[in-house]
Coordinates of C-alpha atoms in Angstrom, one line a residue:
Chain E
M1 CA 3.0 -46.8 -19.7
V2 CA 5.9 -48.2 -21.7
T3 CA 6.9 -45.8 -24.5
V4 CA 9.9 -45.5 -26.8
H5 CA 11.5 -43.4 -24.0
T6 CA 11.1 -46.1 -21.3
K7 CA 14.3 -47.7 -20.3
L8 CA 14.0 -51.5 -20.1
I9 CA 15.5 -54.0 -17.7
S10 CA 14.9 -57.7 -17.8
L11 CA 15.6 -60.8 -15.8
L12 CA 16.9 -63.7 -18.0
G13 CA 16.7 -67.3 -16.7
S14 CA 14.4 -70.3 -16.4
P15 CA 12.1 -71.1 -14.6
L16 CA 11.2 -67.6 -13.4
G17 CA 7.6 -68.2 -12.2
Q18 CA 8.6 -67.6 -8.5
T19 CA 10.8 -64.5 -8.9
L20 CA 9.9 -61.3 -7.0
A21 CA 12.5 -59.2 -8.8
P22 CA 10.0 -57.6 -11.3
Q23 CA 7.7 -56.4 -8.5
M24 CA 10.6 -55.2 -6.4
F25 CA 12.1 -53.1 -9.3
N26 CA 8.8 -51.8 -10.7
E27 CA 7.6 -50.7 -7.3
T28 CA 10.9 -48.9 -6.8
F29 CA 10.7 -47.2 -10.2
R30 CA 7.1 -46.2 -9.5
K31 CA 8.0 -44.6 -6.1
L32 CA 10.9 -42.8 -7.6
K33 CA 8.8 -41.7 -10.7
L34 CA 11.4 -43.2 -13.0
D35 CA 10.5 -44.2 -16.6
Y36 CA 11.9 -47.7 -16.4
F37 CA 10.2 -51.0 -16.8
Y38 CA 11.4 -54.4 -15.6
F39 CA 10.0 -57.7 -17.0
P40 CA 11.1 -61.3 -17.1
I41 CA 12.3 -63.2 -20.2
E42 CA 12.2 -67.0 -19.5
I43 CA 15.0 -68.5 -21.6
G44 CA 17.7 -71.1 -21.2
N45 CA 21.3 -71.1 -22.4
G46 CA 20.3 -72.0 -26.0
E47 CA 18.4 -68.7 -26.6
L48 CA 20.8 -66.5 -24.6
E49 CA 22.9 -65.3 -27.5
T50 CA 19.9 -64.4 -29.6
V51 CA 18.1 -62.5 -26.8
V52 CA 21.2 -60.6 -25.7
K53 CA 21.8 -59.5 -29.3
A54 CA 18.3 -58.0 -29.4
I55 CA 18.8 -56.3 -26.1
R56 CA 21.7 -54.5 -27.6
C57 CA 19.4 -53.1 -30.2
M58 CA 16.7 -52.0 -27.8
N59 CA 16.3 -49.3 -25.1
Y60 CA 17.9 -51.4 -22.3
T61 CA 20.2 -50.1 -19.6
G62 CA 21.0 -53.6 -18.3
F63 CA 19.6 -57.0 -17.2
N64 CA 19.7 -59.5 -14.4
V65 CA 20.8 -63.1 -15.1
T66 CA 19.8 -66.1 -13.1
K67 CA 19.9 -69.9 -13.4
P68 CA 20.8 -71.5 -15.8
N69 CA 22.4 -68.6 -17.6
K70 CA 24.8 -67.1 -15.0
V71 CA 28.0 -68.8 -16.4
K72 CA 27.0 -68.9 -20.1
I73 CA 26.3 -65.2 -20.2
L74 CA 30.1 -64.6 -19.9
D75 CA 30.4 -65.6 -23.6
H76 CA 28.0 -62.8 -24.7
I77 CA 29.2 -59.7 -22.8
D78 CA 32.0 -57.3 -23.5
N79 CA 33.6 -56.6 -20.0
L80 CA 33.7 -58.4 -16.7
D81 CA 34.1 -57.0 -13.2
E82 CA 37.0 -58.5 -11.3
M83 CA 35.0 -60.1 -8.6
A84 CA 32.6 -61.6 -11.2
E85 CA 35.6 -63.0 -13.0
L86 CA 36.9 -64.6 -9.8
I87 CA 33.5 -66.1 -9.0
G88 CA 33.1 -67.2 -12.6
S89 CA 29.5 -66.1 -12.9
V90 CA 27.4 -63.0 -13.5
N91 CA 24.0 -62.0 -12.2
V92 CA 23.9 -58.3 -13.2
V93 CA 24.8 -56.8 -16.6
S94 CA 25.0 -53.1 -17.2
M95 CA 24.6 -51.6 -20.7
K96 CA 26.3 -48.2 -21.2
E97 CA 26.9 -46.8 -24.7
G98 CA 26.5 -50.3 -26.1
I99 CA 29.0 -52.0 -23.8
L100 CA 27.7 -54.9 -21.8
K101 CA 29.6 -55.3 -18.5
G102 CA 29.0 -58.2 -16.1
Y103 CA 28.9 -58.1 -12.3
N104 CA 28.2 -60.5 -9.5
T105 CA 26.3 -59.1 -6.5
D106 CA 25.7 -62.5 -4.7
G107 CA 28.8 -62.2 -2.5
I108 CA 28.3 -58.5 -1.6
G109 CA 24.7 -59.2 -0.9
F110 CA 25.6 -61.9 1.5
V111 CA 28.4 -60.0 3.3
Q112 CA 26.6 -56.7 3.6
S113 CA 23.4 -58.3 4.9
F114 CA 25.5 -60.4 7.3
L115 CA 27.3 -57.4 8.7
E116 CA 24.2 -55.3 9.0
E117 CA 22.6 -58.1 11.1
T118 CA 25.6 -59.3 13.2
R119 CA 28.3 -56.6 13.4
M120 CA 30.8 -59.5 13.7
D121 CA 34.4 -58.9 12.8
L122 CA 35.1 -60.9 9.6
G123 CA 38.8 -61.1 10.4
E124 CA 38.0 -62.9 13.6
S125 CA 35.4 -65.3 12.1
T126 CA 35.6 -68.8 10.7
F127 CA 32.9 -69.8 8.1
L128 CA 31.8 -73.3 7.2
I129 CA 30.3 -72.9 3.8
L130 CA 28.2 -75.8 2.5
G131 CA 27.8 -75.8 -1.3
A132 CA 30.3 -74.6 -3.9
G133 CA 27.9 -73.9 -6.7
G134 CA 27.3 -70.3 -8.0
A135 CA 26.1 -68.9 -4.6
G136 CA 28.7 -70.7 -2.6
R137 CA 31.5 -69.5 -4.8
A138 CA 30.3 -65.9 -4.6
V139 CA 30.0 -66.0 -0.8
S140 CA 33.4 -67.7 -0.4
C141 CA 35.3 -65.4 -2.8
T142 CA 33.8 -62.3 -1.3
L143 CA 34.5 -63.4 2.3
A144 CA 38.1 -64.1 1.3
S145 CA 38.5 -60.7 -0.3
R146 CA 37.0 -59.1 2.8
S147 CA 39.7 -60.8 5.0
A148 CA 37.6 -63.5 6.7
K149 CA 39.8 -65.5 9.1
K150 CA 39.1 -69.0 7.7
L151 CA 36.8 -70.7 5.2
Y152 CA 35.9 -74.4 5.4
L153 CA 34.4 -75.6 2.1
V154 CA 32.3 -78.7 1.5
D155 CA 30.3 -79.7 -1.5
K156 CA 28.8 -83.0 -2.6
I157 CA 31.0 -82.7 -5.7
D158 CA 34.5 -82.7 -4.2
E159 CA 36.0 -81.2 -7.4
A160 CA 33.8 -78.1 -7.0
S161 CA 34.9 -77.3 -3.4
S162 CA 38.6 -78.3 -3.9
S163 CA 39.0 -76.1 -7.0
L164 CA 37.2 -73.3 -5.2
A165 CA 39.6 -73.5 -2.3
K166 CA 42.6 -73.6 -4.6
N167 CA 41.4 -70.7 -6.6
I168 CA 40.8 -68.6 -3.4
N169 CA 44.1 -69.5 -1.9
Q170 CA 46.1 -68.7 -5.1
R171 CA 44.2 -65.6 -6.3
I172 CA 42.8 -63.9 -3.3
R173 CA 44.3 -64.9 0.1
K174 CA 45.4 -68.2 1.7
C175 CA 42.4 -68.8 3.9
A176 CA 40.3 -71.6 2.4
E177 CA 40.4 -75.3 3.3
F178 CA 38.5 -78.0 1.4
F179 CA 37.1 -81.2 2.9
P180 CA 35.8 -84.2 0.9
F181 CA 32.1 -84.6 1.2
D182 CA 32.1 -88.2 2.6
K183 CA 35.0 -87.6 5.0
A184 CA 34.4 -84.1 6.2
P185 CA 34.9 -84.0 10.0
L186 CA 31.7 -82.0 10.3
K187 CA 31.5 -82.2 14.1
R188 CA 34.9 -80.6 14.5
L189 CA 34.4 -78.1 11.7
I190 CA 31.1 -76.9 13.2
Q191 CA 32.8 -76.7 16.6
D192 CA 35.6 -74.6 15.1
S193 CA 33.2 -72.3 13.2
D194 CA 31.6 -69.1 14.1
V195 CA 29.2 -69.1 11.1
L196 CA 27.5 -71.9 9.1
V197 CA 26.4 -70.9 5.6
N198 CA 23.9 -73.1 3.7
A199 CA 24.5 -72.5 0.0
T200 CA 23.3 -75.9 -1.1
G201 CA 19.6 -75.1 -1.6
V202 CA 18.8 -78.2 0.5
G203 CA 15.6 -77.4 2.4
M204 CA 13.9 -75.6 -0.4
P205 CA 10.7 -76.9 -1.9
P206 CA 9.8 -79.6 -2.6
E207 CA 12.2 -81.1 -0.1
I208 CA 11.5 -78.8 2.8
E209 CA 12.0 -81.6 5.3
R210 CA 15.6 -82.0 4.4
T211 CA 18.6 -80.3 6.1
P212 CA 22.3 -80.4 5.2
I213 CA 23.4 -80.7 8.9
E214 CA 22.1 -83.0 11.6
K215 CA 20.5 -81.0 14.5
E216 CA 22.8 -82.6 17.1
L217 CA 25.9 -81.0 15.5
L218 CA 24.6 -77.4 16.0
H219 CA 25.7 -75.4 19.0
K220 CA 24.5 -72.2 20.5
D221 CA 27.5 -70.1 19.6
L222 CA 27.0 -70.8 15.9
F223 CA 25.5 -68.2 13.6
V224 CA 23.5 -70.0 10.9
Y225 CA 22.8 -68.2 7.6
D226 CA 20.6 -70.0 5.0
L227 CA 20.8 -68.3 1.6
T228 CA 17.2 -69.2 0.7
Y229 CA 14.1 -67.3 1.9
K230 CA 11.5 -69.7 0.5
P231 CA 10.5 -71.0 3.0
P232 CA 11.5 -68.1 5.4
K233 CA 12.6 -70.8 7.9
T234 CA 14.1 -73.9 6.5
K235 CA 14.5 -77.1 8.5
L236 CA 18.1 -76.0 9.2
L237 CA 17.0 -72.6 10.6
L238 CA 14.3 -74.2 12.7
D239 CA 16.8 -76.7 14.1
A240 CA 19.3 -74.0 14.7
E241 CA 16.8 -71.8 16.6
Q242 CA 16.0 -74.8 18.8
A243 CA 19.7 -75.3 19.4
G244 CA 20.0 -71.7 20.6
C245 CA 21.8 -70.3 17.5
K246 CA 21.2 -66.9 16.0
T247 CA 19.9 -67.3 12.4
M248 CA 19.2 -65.4 9.3
N249 CA 17.6 -66.2 5.9
G250 CA 18.4 -64.9 2.4
I251 CA 15.8 -62.1 2.3
G252 CA 18.4 -59.5 3.3
M253 CA 20.8 -60.8 0.7
A254 CA 18.1 -60.6 -2.0
I255 CA 17.3 -57.0 -1.0
I256 CA 20.9 -55.9 -1.1
Q257 CA 21.4 -57.6 -4.5
G258 CA 18.4 -55.7 -5.8
I259 CA 19.8 -52.4 -4.5
K260 CA 23.2 -53.0 -5.9
G261 CA 21.8 -54.2 -9.2
F262 CA 19.5 -51.2 -9.5
A263 CA 22.5 -48.8 -9.1
L264 CA 24.7 -50.8 -11.6
M265 CA 22.0 -51.1 -14.2
T266 CA 20.5 -47.5 -13.9
G267 CA 23.6 -45.6 -13.0
L268 CA 21.5 -43.9 -10.2
P269 CA 22.1 -43.9 -6.5
E270 CA 21.3 -47.0 -4.4
P271 CA 17.6 -46.7 -3.5
A272 CA 18.2 -48.6 -0.2
A273 CA 15.2 -47.6 1.9
I274 CA 12.6 -47.8 -0.9
M275 CA 13.7 -51.1 -2.3
R276 CA 13.9 -52.6 1.2
E277 CA 10.4 -51.5 1.9
A278 CA 9.1 -52.8 -1.5
M279 CA 10.7 -56.2 -1.0
E280 CA 9.5 -56.5 2.6
N281 CA 6.0 -55.6 1.6
L282 CA 6.1 -58.1 -1.2
V283 CA 7.4 -60.9 1.0
T284 CA 4.8 -60.2 3.7
G285 CA 2.1 -59.9 1.0
K286 CA 1.3 -56.2 1.6
I287 CA 1.7 -55.4 -2.1
P288 CA -0.5 -57.7 -4.2
S289 CA 1.5 -58.7 -7.2
Q290 CA -1.2 -57.7 -9.7
A291 CA -0.9 -54.1 -8.5
L292 CA 2.5 -53.8 -10.0
Chain O
M1 CA 2.1 -56.9 -14.0
V2 CA 4.2 -58.6 -16.7
T3 CA 5.1 -62.2 -15.6
V4 CA 6.5 -65.1 -17.5
H5 CA 2.9 -66.0 -18.3
T6 CA 2.1 -62.6 -19.9
K7 CA 1.8 -62.8 -23.7
L8 CA 3.8 -60.1 -25.4
I9 CA 3.0 -58.0 -28.5
S10 CA 5.2 -55.2 -29.8
L11 CA 5.2 -52.6 -32.5
L12 CA 8.4 -52.5 -34.5
G13 CA 9.3 -49.3 -36.4
S14 CA 11.0 -45.9 -36.2
P15 CA 10.2 -43.3 -35.1
L16 CA 7.4 -44.4 -32.8
G17 CA 7.1 -41.4 -30.5
Q18 CA 3.6 -40.5 -31.8
T19 CA 1.9 -44.0 -31.9
L20 CA -1.3 -44.6 -30.0
A21 CA -1.2 -48.4 -30.6
P22 CA 0.3 -49.4 -27.2
Q23 CA -2.4 -47.4 -25.3
M24 CA -5.2 -48.7 -27.6
F25 CA -4.1 -52.4 -27.1
N26 CA -3.2 -52.2 -23.4
E27 CA -6.5 -50.5 -22.6
T28 CA -8.3 -53.3 -24.5
F29 CA -6.4 -56.0 -22.7
R30 CA -7.2 -54.3 -19.4
K31 CA -10.9 -54.2 -20.1
L32 CA -11.0 -57.8 -21.3
K33 CA -8.8 -58.9 -18.3
L34 CA -6.3 -60.5 -20.6
D35 CA -2.8 -61.2 -19.6
Y36 CA -1.2 -59.5 -22.6
F37 CA 1.2 -56.6 -22.8
Y38 CA 1.9 -54.4 -25.8
F39 CA 5.1 -52.2 -26.0
P40 CA 7.0 -50.4 -28.7
I41 CA 10.4 -51.3 -30.0
E42 CA 12.0 -48.5 -31.9
I43 CA 14.2 -50.1 -34.6
G44 CA 15.0 -49.6 -38.3
N45 CA 15.6 -52.3 -41.0
G46 CA 19.2 -52.9 -39.7
E47 CA 18.1 -54.3 -36.4
L48 CA 15.0 -56.1 -37.7
E49 CA 16.5 -59.5 -38.2
T50 CA 18.1 -59.5 -34.7
V51 CA 14.9 -58.5 -32.9
V52 CA 12.6 -60.8 -34.8
K53 CA 15.0 -63.7 -33.9
A54 CA 14.7 -62.8 -30.2
I55 CA 10.9 -62.5 -30.5
R56 CA 10.8 -66.1 -31.7
C57 CA 12.5 -67.1 -28.4
M58 CA 10.1 -65.1 -26.2
N59 CA 6.5 -65.3 -25.1
Y60 CA 5.1 -63.4 -28.1
T61 CA 1.9 -64.1 -30.0
G62 CA 2.7 -61.5 -32.7
F63 CA 3.8 -58.0 -33.5
N64 CA 2.8 -55.0 -35.5
V65 CA 5.2 -53.5 -38.1
T66 CA 5.3 -49.9 -39.3
K67 CA 7.7 -47.6 -41.2
P68 CA 10.4 -48.3 -42.2
N69 CA 10.1 -52.0 -41.7
K70 CA 6.9 -53.0 -43.5
V71 CA 8.7 -54.3 -46.7
K72 CA 11.9 -55.6 -45.1
I73 CA 10.0 -57.8 -42.6
L74 CA 9.0 -60.1 -45.5
D75 CA 12.6 -61.4 -45.4
H76 CA 12.2 -62.5 -41.8
I77 CA 8.9 -64.3 -41.6
D78 CA 7.8 -67.8 -42.6
N79 CA 4.4 -67.3 -44.3
L80 CA 2.6 -64.5 -46.1
D81 CA -1.1 -63.9 -46.4
E82 CA -2.2 -63.6 -50.1
M83 CA -3.4 -59.9 -49.8
A84 CA -0.1 -58.9 -48.0
E85 CA 1.8 -60.6 -50.8
L86 CA -0.2 -58.6 -53.5
I87 CA 0.4 -55.4 -51.6
G88 CA 4.0 -56.2 -51.0
S89 CA 4.1 -55.1 -47.4
V90 CA 3.1 -56.4 -43.9
N91 CA 1.9 -54.5 -40.8
V92 CA 0.7 -57.5 -38.7
V93 CA 2.6 -60.7 -37.9
S94 CA 1.1 -63.5 -36.0
M95 CA 3.2 -66.1 -34.1
K96 CA 1.6 -69.5 -33.7
E97 CA 3.6 -72.6 -32.7
G98 CA 6.8 -70.8 -33.8
I99 CA 5.5 -69.9 -37.2
L100 CA 5.5 -66.2 -38.2
K101 CA 2.8 -65.2 -40.7
G102 CA 2.5 -61.7 -42.2
Y103 CA -0.7 -59.9 -43.0
N104 CA -1.6 -56.4 -44.2
T105 CA -4.7 -54.8 -42.6
D106 CA -4.3 -51.3 -44.2
G107 CA -6.6 -52.1 -47.1
I108 CA -9.3 -53.8 -45.1
G109 CA -9.1 -51.0 -42.5
F110 CA -9.8 -48.5 -45.3
V111 CA -12.5 -50.4 -47.1
Q112 CA -14.4 -51.4 -43.9
S113 CA -14.3 -48.0 -42.3
F114 CA -15.4 -46.4 -45.7
L115 CA -18.4 -48.8 -46.0
E116 CA -19.4 -48.3 -42.4
E117 CA -19.5 -44.5 -43.0
T118 CA -20.9 -44.2 -46.5
R119 CA -22.8 -47.5 -47.4
M120 CA -21.7 -46.7 -51.0
D121 CA -21.7 -49.5 -53.6
L122 CA -18.0 -50.2 -54.5
G123 CA -19.1 -51.7 -57.8
E124 CA -20.6 -48.4 -58.8
S125 CA -17.8 -46.2 -57.5
T126 CA -14.7 -44.7 -59.1
F127 CA -11.8 -43.9 -56.9
L128 CA -9.0 -41.4 -57.5
I129 CA -6.1 -42.6 -55.3
L130 CA -3.3 -40.1 -54.7
G131 CA -0.1 -41.9 -53.6
A132 CA 1.2 -45.4 -54.5
G133 CA 3.4 -46.0 -51.4
G134 CA 2.5 -48.6 -48.8
A135 CA -0.9 -47.2 -47.8
G136 CA -1.9 -46.4 -51.4
R137 CA -1.0 -49.9 -52.6
A138 CA -2.9 -51.5 -49.8
V139 CA -6.0 -49.4 -50.5
S140 CA -5.9 -49.9 -54.2
C141 CA -5.3 -53.7 -54.1
T142 CA -8.1 -54.2 -51.6
L143 CA -10.5 -52.0 -53.5
A144 CA -9.7 -54.0 -56.7
S145 CA -10.3 -57.3 -55.0
R146 CA -13.6 -55.9 -53.6
S147 CA -14.8 -55.2 -57.1
A148 CA -14.5 -51.4 -57.2
K149 CA -15.6 -50.1 -60.5
K150 CA -12.6 -48.0 -61.4
L151 CA -9.3 -46.9 -59.9
Y152 CA -7.3 -43.9 -61.1
L153 CA -3.8 -44.0 -59.7
V154 CA -1.4 -41.0 -59.4
D155 CA 1.9 -40.8 -57.6
K156 CA 4.8 -38.3 -57.8
I157 CA 6.9 -41.3 -58.7
D158 CA 5.4 -42.4 -62.0
E159 CA 7.0 -45.9 -61.7
A160 CA 5.2 -46.5 -58.4
S161 CA 1.7 -45.8 -59.8
S162 CA 2.3 -47.5 -63.2
S163 CA 3.6 -50.7 -61.7
L164 CA 0.8 -50.7 -59.2
A165 CA -1.8 -50.4 -61.9
K166 CA -0.1 -53.1 -64.0
N167 CA 0.0 -55.4 -61.0
I168 CA -3.7 -54.9 -60.1
N169 CA -4.8 -55.3 -63.7
Q170 CA -2.8 -58.5 -64.2
R171 CA -3.2 -60.2 -60.8
I172 CA -6.6 -59.0 -59.4
R173 CA -8.9 -57.4 -62.0
K174 CA -8.6 -55.1 -64.9
C175 CA -9.9 -51.9 -63.2
A176 CA -6.8 -49.6 -62.6
E177 CA -5.6 -46.8 -64.7
F178 CA -2.3 -45.0 -64.2
F179 CA -1.6 -41.3 -64.9
P180 CA 1.8 -39.6 -64.9
F181 CA 2.2 -37.1 -62.1
D182 CA 2.9 -34.1 -64.3
K183 CA 0.3 -34.8 -67.0
A184 CA -2.6 -36.2 -65.0
P185 CA -5.8 -34.6 -66.2
L186 CA -6.8 -34.0 -62.6
K187 CA -9.8 -31.8 -63.4
R188 CA -11.4 -34.5 -65.5
L189 CA -10.4 -37.4 -63.2
I190 CA -11.9 -35.6 -60.2
Q191 CA -15.0 -34.9 -62.2
D192 CA -15.3 -38.6 -63.1
S193 CA -14.6 -39.8 -59.6
D194 CA -16.9 -40.6 -56.7
V195 CA -14.2 -40.8 -54.1
L196 CA -10.9 -39.0 -53.7
V197 CA -8.4 -40.8 -51.4
N198 CA -5.3 -39.0 -50.1
A199 CA -2.6 -41.6 -49.4
T200 CA 0.3 -39.2 -50.0
G201 CA 0.7 -38.0 -46.4
V202 CA 0.6 -34.4 -47.7
G203 CA -1.0 -32.2 -45.1
M204 CA 0.6 -34.0 -42.1
P205 CA 2.9 -32.1 -39.7
P206 CA 5.1 -30.2 -40.2
E207 CA 3.5 -29.1 -43.5
I208 CA -0.1 -28.9 -42.5
E209 CA -0.7 -26.0 -44.9
R210 CA -0.2 -28.2 -47.9
T211 CA -2.8 -30.1 -49.9
P212 CA -2.4 -32.5 -52.8
I213 CA -5.4 -31.0 -54.7
E214 CA -6.3 -27.4 -55.4
K215 CA -9.6 -26.4 -53.7
E216 CA -11.1 -25.3 -57.0
L217 CA -11.0 -28.8 -58.4
L218 CA -13.3 -30.2 -55.7
H219 CA -17.0 -30.7 -56.3
K220 CA -19.9 -31.4 -53.9
D221 CA -20.6 -34.9 -55.1
L222 CA -17.1 -36.1 -54.3
F223 CA -16.4 -38.1 -51.1
V224 CA -13.0 -37.1 -49.7
Y225 CA -11.1 -39.6 -47.5
D226 CA -7.7 -38.6 -46.1
L227 CA -5.8 -41.5 -44.5
T228 CA -4.2 -39.4 -41.8
Y229 CA -5.9 -38.4 -38.6
K230 CA -3.2 -36.1 -37.3
P231 CA -4.4 -33.4 -37.7
P232 CA -8.1 -34.6 -37.6
K233 CA -8.8 -32.2 -40.4
T234 CA -6.1 -31.7 -43.0
K235 CA -6.1 -28.7 -45.3
L236 CA -7.6 -31.1 -47.9
L237 CA -10.5 -32.0 -45.7
L238 CA -11.2 -28.4 -44.7
D239 CA -11.2 -27.4 -48.3
A240 CA -13.5 -30.3 -49.2
E241 CA -15.9 -29.4 -46.4
Q242 CA -16.1 -25.9 -47.8
A243 CA -16.7 -27.3 -51.3
G244 CA -19.7 -29.2 -49.9
C245 CA -18.0 -32.7 -50.0
K246 CA -18.6 -35.4 -47.5
T247 CA -15.3 -36.2 -45.8
M248 CA -13.6 -38.7 -43.5
N249 CA -10.2 -39.0 -41.8
G250 CA -8.1 -42.0 -41.0
I251 CA -9.2 -42.6 -37.4
G252 CA -11.8 -45.2 -38.4
M253 CA -9.2 -47.0 -40.5
A254 CA -6.7 -47.0 -37.6
I255 CA -9.4 -48.5 -35.3
I256 CA -10.3 -51.3 -37.7
Q257 CA -6.7 -52.0 -38.3
G258 CA -6.3 -52.4 -34.5
I259 CA -9.3 -54.6 -34.2
K260 CA -8.2 -56.9 -37.1
G261 CA -4.6 -57.0 -35.8
F262 CA -5.8 -57.8 -32.3
A263 CA -7.7 -60.8 -33.6
L264 CA -4.9 -62.0 -35.9
M265 CA -2.2 -61.7 -33.1
T266 CA -4.2 -63.1 -30.2
G267 CA -6.4 -65.6 -32.0
L268 CA -9.3 -64.1 -30.0
P269 CA -12.6 -62.6 -31.4
E270 CA -12.5 -59.0 -32.7
P271 CA -13.0 -56.7 -29.7
A272 CA -14.8 -54.1 -31.9
A273 CA -16.7 -52.0 -29.4
I274 CA -14.0 -52.0 -26.7
M275 CA -11.2 -51.1 -29.0
R276 CA -13.2 -48.4 -30.8
E277 CA -14.1 -46.8 -27.4
A278 CA -10.4 -47.0 -26.2
M279 CA -9.2 -45.3 -29.4
E280 CA -11.8 -42.7 -29.4
N281 CA -11.1 -41.9 -25.8
L282 CA -7.4 -41.7 -26.6
V283 CA -7.9 -39.4 -29.5
T284 CA -10.2 -37.1 -27.6
G285 CA -7.8 -37.2 -24.6
K286 CA -10.3 -38.9 -22.2
I287 CA -7.7 -41.5 -21.3
P288 CA -4.4 -39.9 -20.2
S289 CA -1.6 -41.8 -21.7
Q290 CA 0.2 -42.2 -18.3
A291 CA -2.8 -44.2 -17.0
L292 CA -2.1 -47.1 -19.3

């Protein structure tokens, strides 16, 4: 039951019809017997200022932010974590004593899930990152700050990947190289890379037959990470499996983002095992959504 | 589970720690299998504008208003029901196609619950109404508009009861008489009255030993209605029972207010039986609050 004592957390964005975050958080609160309640507020950038002002008046401890609000939210918060400032977008906001502070957990979600799965040495690994939107920026900046050997950046908007490379090289470490979309020597880049990251969203519904990379270019020593988990196996991941690659989808990243966001917004320890189990049960359908 | 499709309703006011409205509404939504969710937002007048602006952006169909916001809310809504305008306060706001319209269900809650209990003829009945605050104004205006024979009005602030009497006589019907607090001929007024209404709040915690009327003044032909239901029997009602009076507390009024508010805020039919049962179970403790 939500009372005046219940601490509120929301997800702000639009559309939110497909999000699993409310179930993942509420199931975790239920298991930990915490008087918190998580619910979605479907709004765009136009309503963001109004809703954030009201959140400041209410019994909130923080909120998540997703598309299309992850950049615009910077105008409406008080403090910014350094990595979020480098990435230029925010997906977690904590509220402590009336102060709103923004964080970005996309990059740490990627890197931590990747290391748990592969145990690869980042300092020995070259990454080809497709897509320099919010997710691609977060992954690239975090990899650079974690001493990845080399980053190759490609985006269909050349300005996005070139400015990202410049930003990383000037402000973090000189490790990023940009290639124009039309002229990228993809065959050579993939040959040179240890890890291919799809941060373009290509392969998500409704265009699940599309892939950002031709199957013939993949090779068995490549690790392929697709940031989406809907579908669990995109065309890219299916092609990669057939080419003998190790693969990974975005579910582990989503879980770690949830765990990090939980800790930032509640101030409580990371509920790693409980949240992981809740999310895995949700994805496999073990928890019916109406039960939460 | 609250999704982007869930229609929201809140109660705005402060303090809200004791309210049963969320449980009463959520239990009714659950029984009717309606995707609505009711939760309290504890705010004062200072935050009212900010929160109402956000409510306009969100998936709300309305909200309840209680102390201290029932008058200030008039500044932040678009339309006003005629009775709410007469009473000068609002406790229910509906939101339809972005338009906020204010209503007051205090008076109808009183009159309907009174008539269900007593079957008395309002046109033959004289009422002594103690208290000309929000509840006293609502009861008095509604009784006047429903052709009550005579209203005697007393408040410890003379200006409150005198302006209420004037307002009723000019704008509704000439049936109200005001008496100054210190000089009210209470013995005669009670002798002349069929119904005594306590709208002062005197007798509520922490001062449950207090009563607005000396026991000796009560007589067995008087019907005594105390608008509070916490405690279920105030000192006034206990005294009245001993004097042989028929009595009634505010629980029936609260239930009818809930039923009317439900219909105004959802646009659905009045869920009379279900809401009555939910509220009665709550008051008697049959529904544990944490189950809702």
